[in-house]
Coordinates of C-alpha atoms in Angstrom, one line a residue:
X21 CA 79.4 69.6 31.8
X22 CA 80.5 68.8 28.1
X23 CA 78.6 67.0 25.7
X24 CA 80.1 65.7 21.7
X25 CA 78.3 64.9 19.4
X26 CA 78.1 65.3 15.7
X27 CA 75.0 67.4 14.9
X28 CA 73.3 69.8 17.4
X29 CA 70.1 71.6 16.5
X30 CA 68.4 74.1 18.9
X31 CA 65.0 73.7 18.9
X32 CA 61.8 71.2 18.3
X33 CA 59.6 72.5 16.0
X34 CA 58.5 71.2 12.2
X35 CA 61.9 72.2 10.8
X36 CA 63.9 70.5 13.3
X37 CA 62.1 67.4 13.7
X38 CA 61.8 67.3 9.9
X39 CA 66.0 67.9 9.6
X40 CA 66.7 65.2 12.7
X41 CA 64.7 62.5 11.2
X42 CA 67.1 62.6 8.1
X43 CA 70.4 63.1 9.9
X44 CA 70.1 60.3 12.4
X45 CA 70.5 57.6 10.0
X46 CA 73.9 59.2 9.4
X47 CA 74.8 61.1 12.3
X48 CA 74.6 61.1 16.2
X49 CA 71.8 63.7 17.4
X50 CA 71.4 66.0 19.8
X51 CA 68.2 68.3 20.4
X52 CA 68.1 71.2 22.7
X53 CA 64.6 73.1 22.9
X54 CA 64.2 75.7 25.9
X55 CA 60.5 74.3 27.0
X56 CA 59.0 71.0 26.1
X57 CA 58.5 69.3 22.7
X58 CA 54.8 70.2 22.8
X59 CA 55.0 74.1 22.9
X60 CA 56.9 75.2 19.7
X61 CA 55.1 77.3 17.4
X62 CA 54.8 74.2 14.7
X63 CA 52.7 72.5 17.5
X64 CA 50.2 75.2 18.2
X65 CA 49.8 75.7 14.6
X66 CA 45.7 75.5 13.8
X67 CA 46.1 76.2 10.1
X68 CA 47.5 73.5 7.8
X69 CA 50.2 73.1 5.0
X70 CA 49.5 75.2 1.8
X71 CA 50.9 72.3 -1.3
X72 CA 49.3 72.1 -4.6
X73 CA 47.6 68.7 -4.4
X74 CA 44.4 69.3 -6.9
X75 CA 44.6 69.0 -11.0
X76 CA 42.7 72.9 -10.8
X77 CA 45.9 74.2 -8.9
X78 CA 49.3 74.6 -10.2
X79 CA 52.7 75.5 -9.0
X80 CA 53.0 79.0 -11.1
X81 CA 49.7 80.1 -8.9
X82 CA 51.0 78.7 -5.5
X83 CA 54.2 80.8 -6.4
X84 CA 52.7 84.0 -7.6
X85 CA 50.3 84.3 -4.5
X86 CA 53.4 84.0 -2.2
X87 CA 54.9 86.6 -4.1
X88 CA 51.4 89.3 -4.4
X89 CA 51.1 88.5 -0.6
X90 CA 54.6 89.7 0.7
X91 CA 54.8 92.3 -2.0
X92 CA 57.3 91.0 -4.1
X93 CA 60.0 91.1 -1.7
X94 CA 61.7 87.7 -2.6
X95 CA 64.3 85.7 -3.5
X96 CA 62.2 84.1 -5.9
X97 CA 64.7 81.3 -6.5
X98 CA 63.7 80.3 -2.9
X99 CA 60.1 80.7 -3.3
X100 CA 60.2 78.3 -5.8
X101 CA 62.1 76.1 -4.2
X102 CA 59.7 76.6 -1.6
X103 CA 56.5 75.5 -3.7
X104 CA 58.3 72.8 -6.3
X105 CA 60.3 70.7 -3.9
X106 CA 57.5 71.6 -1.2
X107 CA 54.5 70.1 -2.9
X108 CA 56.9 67.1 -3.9
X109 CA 57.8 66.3 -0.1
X110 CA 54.4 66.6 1.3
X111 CA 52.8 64.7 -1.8
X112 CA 55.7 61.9 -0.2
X113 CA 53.9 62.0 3.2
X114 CA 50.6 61.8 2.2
X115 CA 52.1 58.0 0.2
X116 CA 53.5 57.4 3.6
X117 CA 50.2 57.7 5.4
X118 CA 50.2 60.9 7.2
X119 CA 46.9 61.7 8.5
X120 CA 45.1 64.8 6.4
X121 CA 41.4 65.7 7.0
X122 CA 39.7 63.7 3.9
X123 CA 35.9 63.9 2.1
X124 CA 34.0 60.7 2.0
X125 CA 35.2 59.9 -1.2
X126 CA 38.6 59.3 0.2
X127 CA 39.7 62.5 -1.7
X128 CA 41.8 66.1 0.1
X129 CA 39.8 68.0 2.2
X130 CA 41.2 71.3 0.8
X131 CA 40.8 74.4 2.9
X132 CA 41.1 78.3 1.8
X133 CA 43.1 81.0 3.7
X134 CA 43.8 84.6 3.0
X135 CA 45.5 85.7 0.1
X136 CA 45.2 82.1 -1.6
X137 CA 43.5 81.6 -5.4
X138 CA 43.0 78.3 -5.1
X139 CA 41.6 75.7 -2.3
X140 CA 44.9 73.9 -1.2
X141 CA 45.4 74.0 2.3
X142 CA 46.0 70.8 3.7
X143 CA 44.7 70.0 7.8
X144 CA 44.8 67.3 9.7
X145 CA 42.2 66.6 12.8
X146 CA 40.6 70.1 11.8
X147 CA 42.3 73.0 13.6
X148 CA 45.1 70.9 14.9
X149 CA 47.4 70.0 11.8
X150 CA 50.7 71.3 13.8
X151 CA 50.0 69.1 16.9
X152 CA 49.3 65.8 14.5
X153 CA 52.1 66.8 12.3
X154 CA 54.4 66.7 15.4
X155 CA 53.7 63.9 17.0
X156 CA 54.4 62.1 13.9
X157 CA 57.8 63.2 13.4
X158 CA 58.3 62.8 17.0
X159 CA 57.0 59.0 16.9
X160 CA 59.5 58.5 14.0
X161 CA 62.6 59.4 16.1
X162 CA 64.9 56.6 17.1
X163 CA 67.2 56.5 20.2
X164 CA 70.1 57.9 17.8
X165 CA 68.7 61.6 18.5
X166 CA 69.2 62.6 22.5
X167 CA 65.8 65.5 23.1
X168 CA 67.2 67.7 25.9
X169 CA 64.1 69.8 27.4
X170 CA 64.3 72.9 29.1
X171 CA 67.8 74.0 28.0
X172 CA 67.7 78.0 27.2
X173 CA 71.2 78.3 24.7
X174 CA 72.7 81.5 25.3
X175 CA 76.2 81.9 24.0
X176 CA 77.5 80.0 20.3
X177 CA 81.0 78.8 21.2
X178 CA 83.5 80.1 18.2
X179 CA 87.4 78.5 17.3
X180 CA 89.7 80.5 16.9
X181 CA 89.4 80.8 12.7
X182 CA 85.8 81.8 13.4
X183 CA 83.7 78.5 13.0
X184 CA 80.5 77.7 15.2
X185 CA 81.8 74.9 17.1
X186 CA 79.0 74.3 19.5
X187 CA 76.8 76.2 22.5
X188 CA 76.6 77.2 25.8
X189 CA 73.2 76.5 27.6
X190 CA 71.4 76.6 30.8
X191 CA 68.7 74.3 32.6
X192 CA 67.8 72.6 35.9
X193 CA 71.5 71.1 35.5
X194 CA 72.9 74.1 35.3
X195 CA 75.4 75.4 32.6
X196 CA 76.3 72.6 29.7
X197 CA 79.0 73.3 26.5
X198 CA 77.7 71.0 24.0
X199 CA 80.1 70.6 20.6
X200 CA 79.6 69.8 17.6
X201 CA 80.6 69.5 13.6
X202 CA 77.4 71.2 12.6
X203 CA 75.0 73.5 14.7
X204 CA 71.9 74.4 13.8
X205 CA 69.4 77.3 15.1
X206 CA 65.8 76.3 14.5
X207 CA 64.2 78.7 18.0
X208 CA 61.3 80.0 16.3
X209 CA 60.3 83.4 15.9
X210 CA 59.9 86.4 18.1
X211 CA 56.8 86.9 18.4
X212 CA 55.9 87.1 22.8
X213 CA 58.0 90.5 22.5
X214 CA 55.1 92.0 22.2
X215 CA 52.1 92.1 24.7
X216 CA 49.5 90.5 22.5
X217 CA 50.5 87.9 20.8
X218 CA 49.8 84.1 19.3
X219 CA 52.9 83.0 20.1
X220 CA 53.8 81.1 23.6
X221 CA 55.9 83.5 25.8
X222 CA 59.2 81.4 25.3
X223 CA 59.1 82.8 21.5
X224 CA 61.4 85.6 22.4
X225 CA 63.9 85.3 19.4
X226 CA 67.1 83.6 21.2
X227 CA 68.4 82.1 18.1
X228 CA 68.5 85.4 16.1
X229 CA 70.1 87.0 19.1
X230 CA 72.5 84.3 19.8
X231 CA 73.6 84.5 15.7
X232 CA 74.1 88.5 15.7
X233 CA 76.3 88.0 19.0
X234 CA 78.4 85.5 17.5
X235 CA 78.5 87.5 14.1
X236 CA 76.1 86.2 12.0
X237 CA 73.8 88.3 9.2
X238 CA 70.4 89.4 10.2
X239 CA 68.0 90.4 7.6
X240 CA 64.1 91.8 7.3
X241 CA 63.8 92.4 11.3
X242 CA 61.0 95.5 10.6
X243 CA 58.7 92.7 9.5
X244 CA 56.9 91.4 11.9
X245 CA 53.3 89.7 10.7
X246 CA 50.7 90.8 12.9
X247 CA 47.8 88.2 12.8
X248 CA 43.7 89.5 13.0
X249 CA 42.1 87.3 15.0
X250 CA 43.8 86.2 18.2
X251 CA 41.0 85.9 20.8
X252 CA 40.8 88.7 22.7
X253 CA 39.0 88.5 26.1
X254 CA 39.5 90.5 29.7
X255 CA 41.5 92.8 27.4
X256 CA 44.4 90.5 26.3
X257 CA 44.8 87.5 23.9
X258 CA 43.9 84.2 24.9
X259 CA 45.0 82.5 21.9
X260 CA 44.9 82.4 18.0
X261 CA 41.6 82.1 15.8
X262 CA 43.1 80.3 12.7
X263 CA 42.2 81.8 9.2
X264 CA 40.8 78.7 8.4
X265 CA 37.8 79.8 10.1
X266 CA 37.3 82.8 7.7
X267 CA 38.0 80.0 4.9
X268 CA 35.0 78.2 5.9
X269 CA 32.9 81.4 5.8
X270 CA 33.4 83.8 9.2
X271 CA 33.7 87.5 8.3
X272 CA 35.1 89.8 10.4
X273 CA 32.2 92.4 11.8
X274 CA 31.5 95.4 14.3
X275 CA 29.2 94.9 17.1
X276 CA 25.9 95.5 14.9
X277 CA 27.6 92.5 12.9
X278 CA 28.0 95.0 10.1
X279 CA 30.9 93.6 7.6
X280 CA 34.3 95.5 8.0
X281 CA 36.8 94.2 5.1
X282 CA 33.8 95.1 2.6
X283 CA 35.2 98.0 0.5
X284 CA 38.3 97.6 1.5
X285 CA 40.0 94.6 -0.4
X286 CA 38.4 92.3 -3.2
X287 CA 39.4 89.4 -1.4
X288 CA 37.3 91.0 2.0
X289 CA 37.7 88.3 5.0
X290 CA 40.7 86.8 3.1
X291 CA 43.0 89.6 2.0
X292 CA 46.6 89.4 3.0
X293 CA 46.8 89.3 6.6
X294 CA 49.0 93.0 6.7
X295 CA 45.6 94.4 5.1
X296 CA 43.1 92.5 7.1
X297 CA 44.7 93.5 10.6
X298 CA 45.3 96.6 9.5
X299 CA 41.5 97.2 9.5
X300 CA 40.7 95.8 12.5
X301 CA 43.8 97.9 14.3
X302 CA 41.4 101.3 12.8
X303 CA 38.3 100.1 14.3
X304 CA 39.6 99.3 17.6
X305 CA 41.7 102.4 17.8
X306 CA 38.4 104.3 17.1
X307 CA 37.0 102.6 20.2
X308 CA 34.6 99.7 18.7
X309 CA 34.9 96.3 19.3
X310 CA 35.8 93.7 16.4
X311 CA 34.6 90.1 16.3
X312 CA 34.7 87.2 14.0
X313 CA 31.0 85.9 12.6
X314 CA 30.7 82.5 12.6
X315 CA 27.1 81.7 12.2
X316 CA 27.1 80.7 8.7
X317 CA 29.5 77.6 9.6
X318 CA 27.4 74.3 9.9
X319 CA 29.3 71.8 12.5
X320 CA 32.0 74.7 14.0
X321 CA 33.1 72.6 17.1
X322 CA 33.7 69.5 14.7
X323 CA 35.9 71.7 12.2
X324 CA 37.6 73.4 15.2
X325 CA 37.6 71.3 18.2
X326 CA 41.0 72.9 19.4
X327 CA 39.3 76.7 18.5
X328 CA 35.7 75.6 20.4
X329 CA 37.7 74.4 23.4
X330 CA 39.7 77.7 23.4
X331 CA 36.5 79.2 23.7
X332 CA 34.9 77.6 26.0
X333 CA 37.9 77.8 28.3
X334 CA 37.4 81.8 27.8
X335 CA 33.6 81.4 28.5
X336 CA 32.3 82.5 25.0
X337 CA 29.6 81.3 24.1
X338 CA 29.7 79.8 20.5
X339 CA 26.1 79.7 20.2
X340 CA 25.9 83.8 20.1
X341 CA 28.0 83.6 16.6
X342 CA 30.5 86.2 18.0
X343 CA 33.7 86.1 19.0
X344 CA 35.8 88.3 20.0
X345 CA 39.0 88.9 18.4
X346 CA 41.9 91.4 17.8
X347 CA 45.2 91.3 15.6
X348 CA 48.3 90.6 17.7
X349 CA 52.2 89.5 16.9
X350 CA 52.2 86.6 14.7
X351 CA 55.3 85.3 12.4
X352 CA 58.7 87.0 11.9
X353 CA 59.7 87.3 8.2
X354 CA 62.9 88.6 8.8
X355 CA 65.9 86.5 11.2
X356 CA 69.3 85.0 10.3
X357 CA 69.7 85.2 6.9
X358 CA 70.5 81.7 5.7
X359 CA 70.5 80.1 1.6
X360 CA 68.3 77.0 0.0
X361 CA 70.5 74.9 2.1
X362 CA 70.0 76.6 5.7
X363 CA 73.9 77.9 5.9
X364 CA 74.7 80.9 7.6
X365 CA 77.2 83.7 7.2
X366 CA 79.3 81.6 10.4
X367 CA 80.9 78.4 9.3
X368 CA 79.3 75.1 10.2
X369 CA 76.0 77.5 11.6
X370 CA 72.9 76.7 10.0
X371 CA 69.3 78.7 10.5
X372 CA 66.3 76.8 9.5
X373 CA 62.7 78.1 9.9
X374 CA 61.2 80.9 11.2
X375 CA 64.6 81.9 12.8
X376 CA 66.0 82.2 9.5
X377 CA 65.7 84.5 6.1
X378 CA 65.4 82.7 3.3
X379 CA 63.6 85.4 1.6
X380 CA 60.5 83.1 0.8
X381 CA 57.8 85.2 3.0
X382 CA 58.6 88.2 1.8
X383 CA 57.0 91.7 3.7
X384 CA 54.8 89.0 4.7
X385 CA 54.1 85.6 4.6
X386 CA 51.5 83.8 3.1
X387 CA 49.3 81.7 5.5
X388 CA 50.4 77.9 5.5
X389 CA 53.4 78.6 3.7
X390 CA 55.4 78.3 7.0
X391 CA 54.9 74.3 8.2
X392 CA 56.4 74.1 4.3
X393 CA 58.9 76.0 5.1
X394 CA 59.9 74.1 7.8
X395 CA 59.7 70.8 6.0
X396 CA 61.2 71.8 2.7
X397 CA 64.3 73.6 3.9
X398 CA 64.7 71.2 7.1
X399 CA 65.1 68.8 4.5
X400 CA 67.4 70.8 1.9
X401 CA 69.6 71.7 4.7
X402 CA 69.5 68.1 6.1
X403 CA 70.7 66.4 2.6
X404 CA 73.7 68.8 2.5
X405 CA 75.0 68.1 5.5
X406 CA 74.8 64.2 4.8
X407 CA 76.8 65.4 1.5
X408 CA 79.4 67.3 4.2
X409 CA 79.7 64.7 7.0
X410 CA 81.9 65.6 10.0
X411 CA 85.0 66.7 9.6
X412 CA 85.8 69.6 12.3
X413 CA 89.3 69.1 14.0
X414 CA 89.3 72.6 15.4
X415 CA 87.6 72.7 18.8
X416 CA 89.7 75.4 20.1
X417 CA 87.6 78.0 21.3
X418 CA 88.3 81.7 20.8
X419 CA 88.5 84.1 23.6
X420 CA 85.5 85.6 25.2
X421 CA 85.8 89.6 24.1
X422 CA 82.4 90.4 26.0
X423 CA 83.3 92.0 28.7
X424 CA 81.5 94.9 29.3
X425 CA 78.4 95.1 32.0
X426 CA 74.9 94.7 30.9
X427 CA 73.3 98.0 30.4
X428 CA 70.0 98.8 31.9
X429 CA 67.0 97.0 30.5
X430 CA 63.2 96.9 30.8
X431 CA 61.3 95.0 32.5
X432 CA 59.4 91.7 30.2
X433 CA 56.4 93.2 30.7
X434 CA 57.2 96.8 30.3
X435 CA 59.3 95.7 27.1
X436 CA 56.4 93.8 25.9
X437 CA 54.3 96.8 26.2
X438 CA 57.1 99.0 24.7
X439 CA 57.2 97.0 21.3
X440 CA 53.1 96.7 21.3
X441 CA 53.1 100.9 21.9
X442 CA 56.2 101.7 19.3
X443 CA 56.3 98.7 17.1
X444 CA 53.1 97.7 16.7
X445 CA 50.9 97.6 13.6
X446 CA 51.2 101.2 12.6
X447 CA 54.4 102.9 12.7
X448 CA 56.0 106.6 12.8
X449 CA 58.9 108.1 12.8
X450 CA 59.1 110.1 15.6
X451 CA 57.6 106.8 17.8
X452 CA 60.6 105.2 16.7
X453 CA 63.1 107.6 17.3
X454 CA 61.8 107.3 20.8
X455 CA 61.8 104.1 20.9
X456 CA 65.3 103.7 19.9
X457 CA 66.7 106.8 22.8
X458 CA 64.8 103.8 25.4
X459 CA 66.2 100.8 24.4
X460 CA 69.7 99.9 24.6
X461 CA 72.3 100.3 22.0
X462 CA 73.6 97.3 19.7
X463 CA 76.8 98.2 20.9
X464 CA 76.3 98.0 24.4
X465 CA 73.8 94.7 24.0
X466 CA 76.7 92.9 22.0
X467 CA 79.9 93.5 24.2
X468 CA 78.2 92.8 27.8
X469 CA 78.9 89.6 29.7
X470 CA 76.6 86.8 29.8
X471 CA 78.4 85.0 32.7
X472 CA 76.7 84.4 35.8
X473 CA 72.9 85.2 34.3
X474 CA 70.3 83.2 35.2
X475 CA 67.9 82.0 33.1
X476 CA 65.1 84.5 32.9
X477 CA 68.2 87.2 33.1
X478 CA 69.2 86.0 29.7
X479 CA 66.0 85.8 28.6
X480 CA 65.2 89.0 29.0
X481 CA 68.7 90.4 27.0
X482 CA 67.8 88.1 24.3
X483 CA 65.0 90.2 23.9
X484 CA 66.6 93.7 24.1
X485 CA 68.6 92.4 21.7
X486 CA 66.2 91.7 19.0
X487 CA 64.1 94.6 19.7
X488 CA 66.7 96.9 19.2
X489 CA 67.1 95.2 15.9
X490 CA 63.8 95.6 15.2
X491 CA 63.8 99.8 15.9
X492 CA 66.7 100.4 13.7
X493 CA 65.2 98.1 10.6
X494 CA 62.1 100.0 11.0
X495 CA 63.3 103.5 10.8
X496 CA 65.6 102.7 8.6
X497 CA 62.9 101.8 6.1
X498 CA 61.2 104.7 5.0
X499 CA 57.8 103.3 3.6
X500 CA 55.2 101.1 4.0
X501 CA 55.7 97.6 2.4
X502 CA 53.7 94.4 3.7
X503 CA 53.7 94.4 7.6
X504 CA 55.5 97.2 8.1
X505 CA 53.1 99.8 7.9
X506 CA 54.3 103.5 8.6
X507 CA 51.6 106.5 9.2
X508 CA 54.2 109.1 8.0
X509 CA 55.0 106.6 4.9
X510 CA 52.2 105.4 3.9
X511 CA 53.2 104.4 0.5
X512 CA 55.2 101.5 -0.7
X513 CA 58.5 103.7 -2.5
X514 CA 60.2 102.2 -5.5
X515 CA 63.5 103.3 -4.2
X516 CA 62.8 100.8 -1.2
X517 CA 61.8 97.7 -3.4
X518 CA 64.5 94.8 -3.7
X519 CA 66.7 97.0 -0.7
X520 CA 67.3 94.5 2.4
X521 CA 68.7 96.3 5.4
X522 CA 71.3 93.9 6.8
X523 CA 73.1 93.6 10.3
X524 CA 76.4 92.0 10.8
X525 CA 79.1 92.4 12.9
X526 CA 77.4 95.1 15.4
X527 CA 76.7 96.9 11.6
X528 CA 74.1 97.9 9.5
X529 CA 73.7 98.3 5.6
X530 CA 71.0 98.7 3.0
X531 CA 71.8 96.4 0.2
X532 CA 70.5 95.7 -3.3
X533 CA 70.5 92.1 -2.4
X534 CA 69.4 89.8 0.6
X535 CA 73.1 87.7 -0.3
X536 CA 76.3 89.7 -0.1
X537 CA 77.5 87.2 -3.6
X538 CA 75.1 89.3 -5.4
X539 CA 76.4 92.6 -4.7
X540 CA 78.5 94.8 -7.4
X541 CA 80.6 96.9 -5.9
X542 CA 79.2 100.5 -4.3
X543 CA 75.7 98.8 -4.1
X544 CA 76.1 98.9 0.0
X545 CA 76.0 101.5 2.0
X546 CA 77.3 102.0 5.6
X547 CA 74.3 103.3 7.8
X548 CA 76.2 103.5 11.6

């Protein structure tokens, strides 16, 4: 089955909705998302929107605490970008009447979260800012944009001078070829590779792996942001404890309820998250058990209805003070690298959100700063592509070269353990040289044949795919910077800083840049 139309986008989260809303007044819509509207990451997101609303904050400090949180590894154009026309857009929905948590006196209720200076976090119905947030967009949407649910894409369709031209996908109707003048990847992040996680289990990086396939650049895969406090009961993760909790005054403790970030950080409870779950990941790996102290919070099931109900569900018993937690997968700095306006290295293919690399979030991202992101550059990208319009003649697609047959591949489970094992919070180099002789090779991964998979079969590749990614960026960086923490490097290397290792074209290369226009000549260098 074929389906035109003028602009495709693959997936339903903030930046999506955010970039449709714009592009229907011009364009005819379509939306693809693998599961429903309502399980994106945006939507489960407890913490708010970090924008500089109050006269004691200021753009400069916004910026420089993005920037001290993911140690400096930036495109720092884009992180101001980020915070300027960020705080502008969010100042425009709070005019237009979207629904933030308020004082009595009609003023911001502004929340703290790690690694902040200020009080600026916006939140809307307490703990549930990315559910409110997305059923506003989605209220907002007209007929003009088409929401296709439970559609996995699996293979970019390329013409034959290299443009992305549309997608291949696969649902209860079987296999579709949408096309379109502009395509755009907004899947998410990558987080359910991993056995603990916050994430849903459909966050299994498709878009990134779907963009390598086809050719596109991949940047900053070895940072993945593990998050402290996912609730951790019968010995998994039930679900994330937002940081907005330890704004409000919960400290992370032992099981005497002795502190354990004192003496560790100045900012204790709200450190950057890279330092917070690192500290937990010690104290569980010496066998004690970690929990978040919440006694000193007045009115905690009014503040975090969506957290209390989590709870309950889990049988924890709120009234004890304790709960449970332990750090887990969270947020995906790196993905398809993509400039201020969401293009890609692949004509007409645009990345937006956490599938993409902006280079905003740095070695790791600062909390809130990624509903913005979705916002700010869904927008960016959105008004360019107005500025564009449609103008593809060339649906001729390019031969298939894939051929080869799939190589052998893990189970999801014992992948997701793999990663967790391997690639987890603490690093070395010989666990990642063994990683790398189990996993597949990019060569093999990018030449097999998709055709005939069914859905979970594709699902699973996707996955190889981006782990394997993964394992090379992370022995390939040879130091500890923000989440990528390495026992056998423990310190952050000045060689290493402002060096982006890039994939592209089944390659990889360490470059003094995260855009190939700012290269001088003999700055990259050819590592396989």
């Amino acid at each position: 089955m074929d389906v035109k139309t003028d602009v495709l986008i693959i997936g339903s989260g903030i930046a999506a909705l955010q970039a449709a809303l714009l592009l229907e007044k011009h364009f005819k819509i379509q939306i693809v998302t693998k599961s429903s509207v309502h399980t994106s990451s945006s939507y489960r997101a407890q913490g708010g929107i970090a924008a500089v609303t109050s006269k004691e904050d200021h753009i400069d400090c916004h910026v420089e605490d993005t920037l001290k949180a993911g140690e400096f590894h930036h495109e720092n154009r884009h992180v101001h970008t980020l915070i300027e026309e960020g705080t502008k857009i969010m100042h425009n929905y709070l005019k237009a009447g979207f629904p933030i948590d308020r004082h009595s006196n009609g003023a911001p209720a502004l929340g703290m979260e790690g690694a902040h200076s200020h009080h600026r976090i916006l939140h809307a119905g307490g703990d549930r800012t990315g559910q409110i947030f997305i059923d506003y967009l989605l209220h907002k949407l007209s007929p003009n944009t088409k929401v296709n649910c439970y559609e996995m894409a699996y293979e970019l369709l390329l013409n034959t001078n290299g443009d992305c031209v549309g997608v291949l996908t696969k649902g209860s109707e079987g296999t579709k070829r949408y096309f379109a003048h502009h395509v755009i990847l907004a899947t998410g992040g990558a987080g359910a590779l991993y056995s603990s996680t916050s994430n849903y289990p459909t966050n299994t990086g498709d878009g990134i792996a779907l963009a390598f396939r086809a050719g596109a650049a991949i940047s900053d895969m070895e940072f993945m942001q593990f998050h402290p406090s996912l609730l951790w009961c019968e010995n998994e993760a039930k679900g994330l404890i937002s940081e907005a909790v330890r704004g409000a005054g919960g400290i992370f403790v032992d099981a005497q309820r002795r502190p354990i970030m004192k003496g560790i950080h100045a900012q204790l409870d709200l450190a950057p998250r890279h330092i917070t779950a690192l500290a937990l990941f010690k104290k569980r790996a010496a066998g004690e058990e970690t929990f978040l102290d919440i006694s000193s919070i007045q009115n905690f099931d009014v503040k975090f209805p969506s957290i209390t109900e989590l709870c309950c569900n889990n049988h924890v018993d709120l009234q004890v003070g304790l709960i449970p937690v332990s750090p887990g997968s969270h947020f995906l700095m790196g993905g398809i690298i993509a400039d201020d306006k969401g293009r890609t290295t692949i004509a007409n293919l645009y990345a937006i959100g956490e599938v993409a690399c902006t280079g905003v979030h740095g070695a790791n991202r600062l909390a809130s700063n990624s509903l913005l992101e979705g916002i700010t550059f869904g927008q960016r990208m959105a008004y360019f592509i107005i500025q564009q319009g449609c103008s593809q003649k060339d649906f001729l697609l390019a031969n298939d070269k894939n051929v080869d047959s799939m190589p052998s591949l893990f189970s999801k489970q014992q992948l997701q353990e793999h990663m967790m094992q391997y690639l987890g919070i603490v690093r070395n180099g010989d666990d990642l040289q063994y990683s790398l002789q189990q996993l597949p090779s990019i060569h093999a991964l990018l030449h097999a044949n998709l055709k005939g998979l069914q859905q979970t079969e594709l699902e699973l590749y996707m996955m190889h795919v981006v782990a394997t990614l993964i394992t090379h960026a992370a022995i390939t960086r040879t130091e500890t910077r923000g989440a990528h923490i390495r026992s056998d490097k423990p310190a952050m290397e000045a060689q290493w800083a402002n060096r982006w290792i890039i994939f592209s074209q089944g390659q990889m290369k360490v470059r003094n840049s995260l855009y190939e226009y700012h290269q001088t000549r003999g700055n990259a260098q050819a590592i396989f």
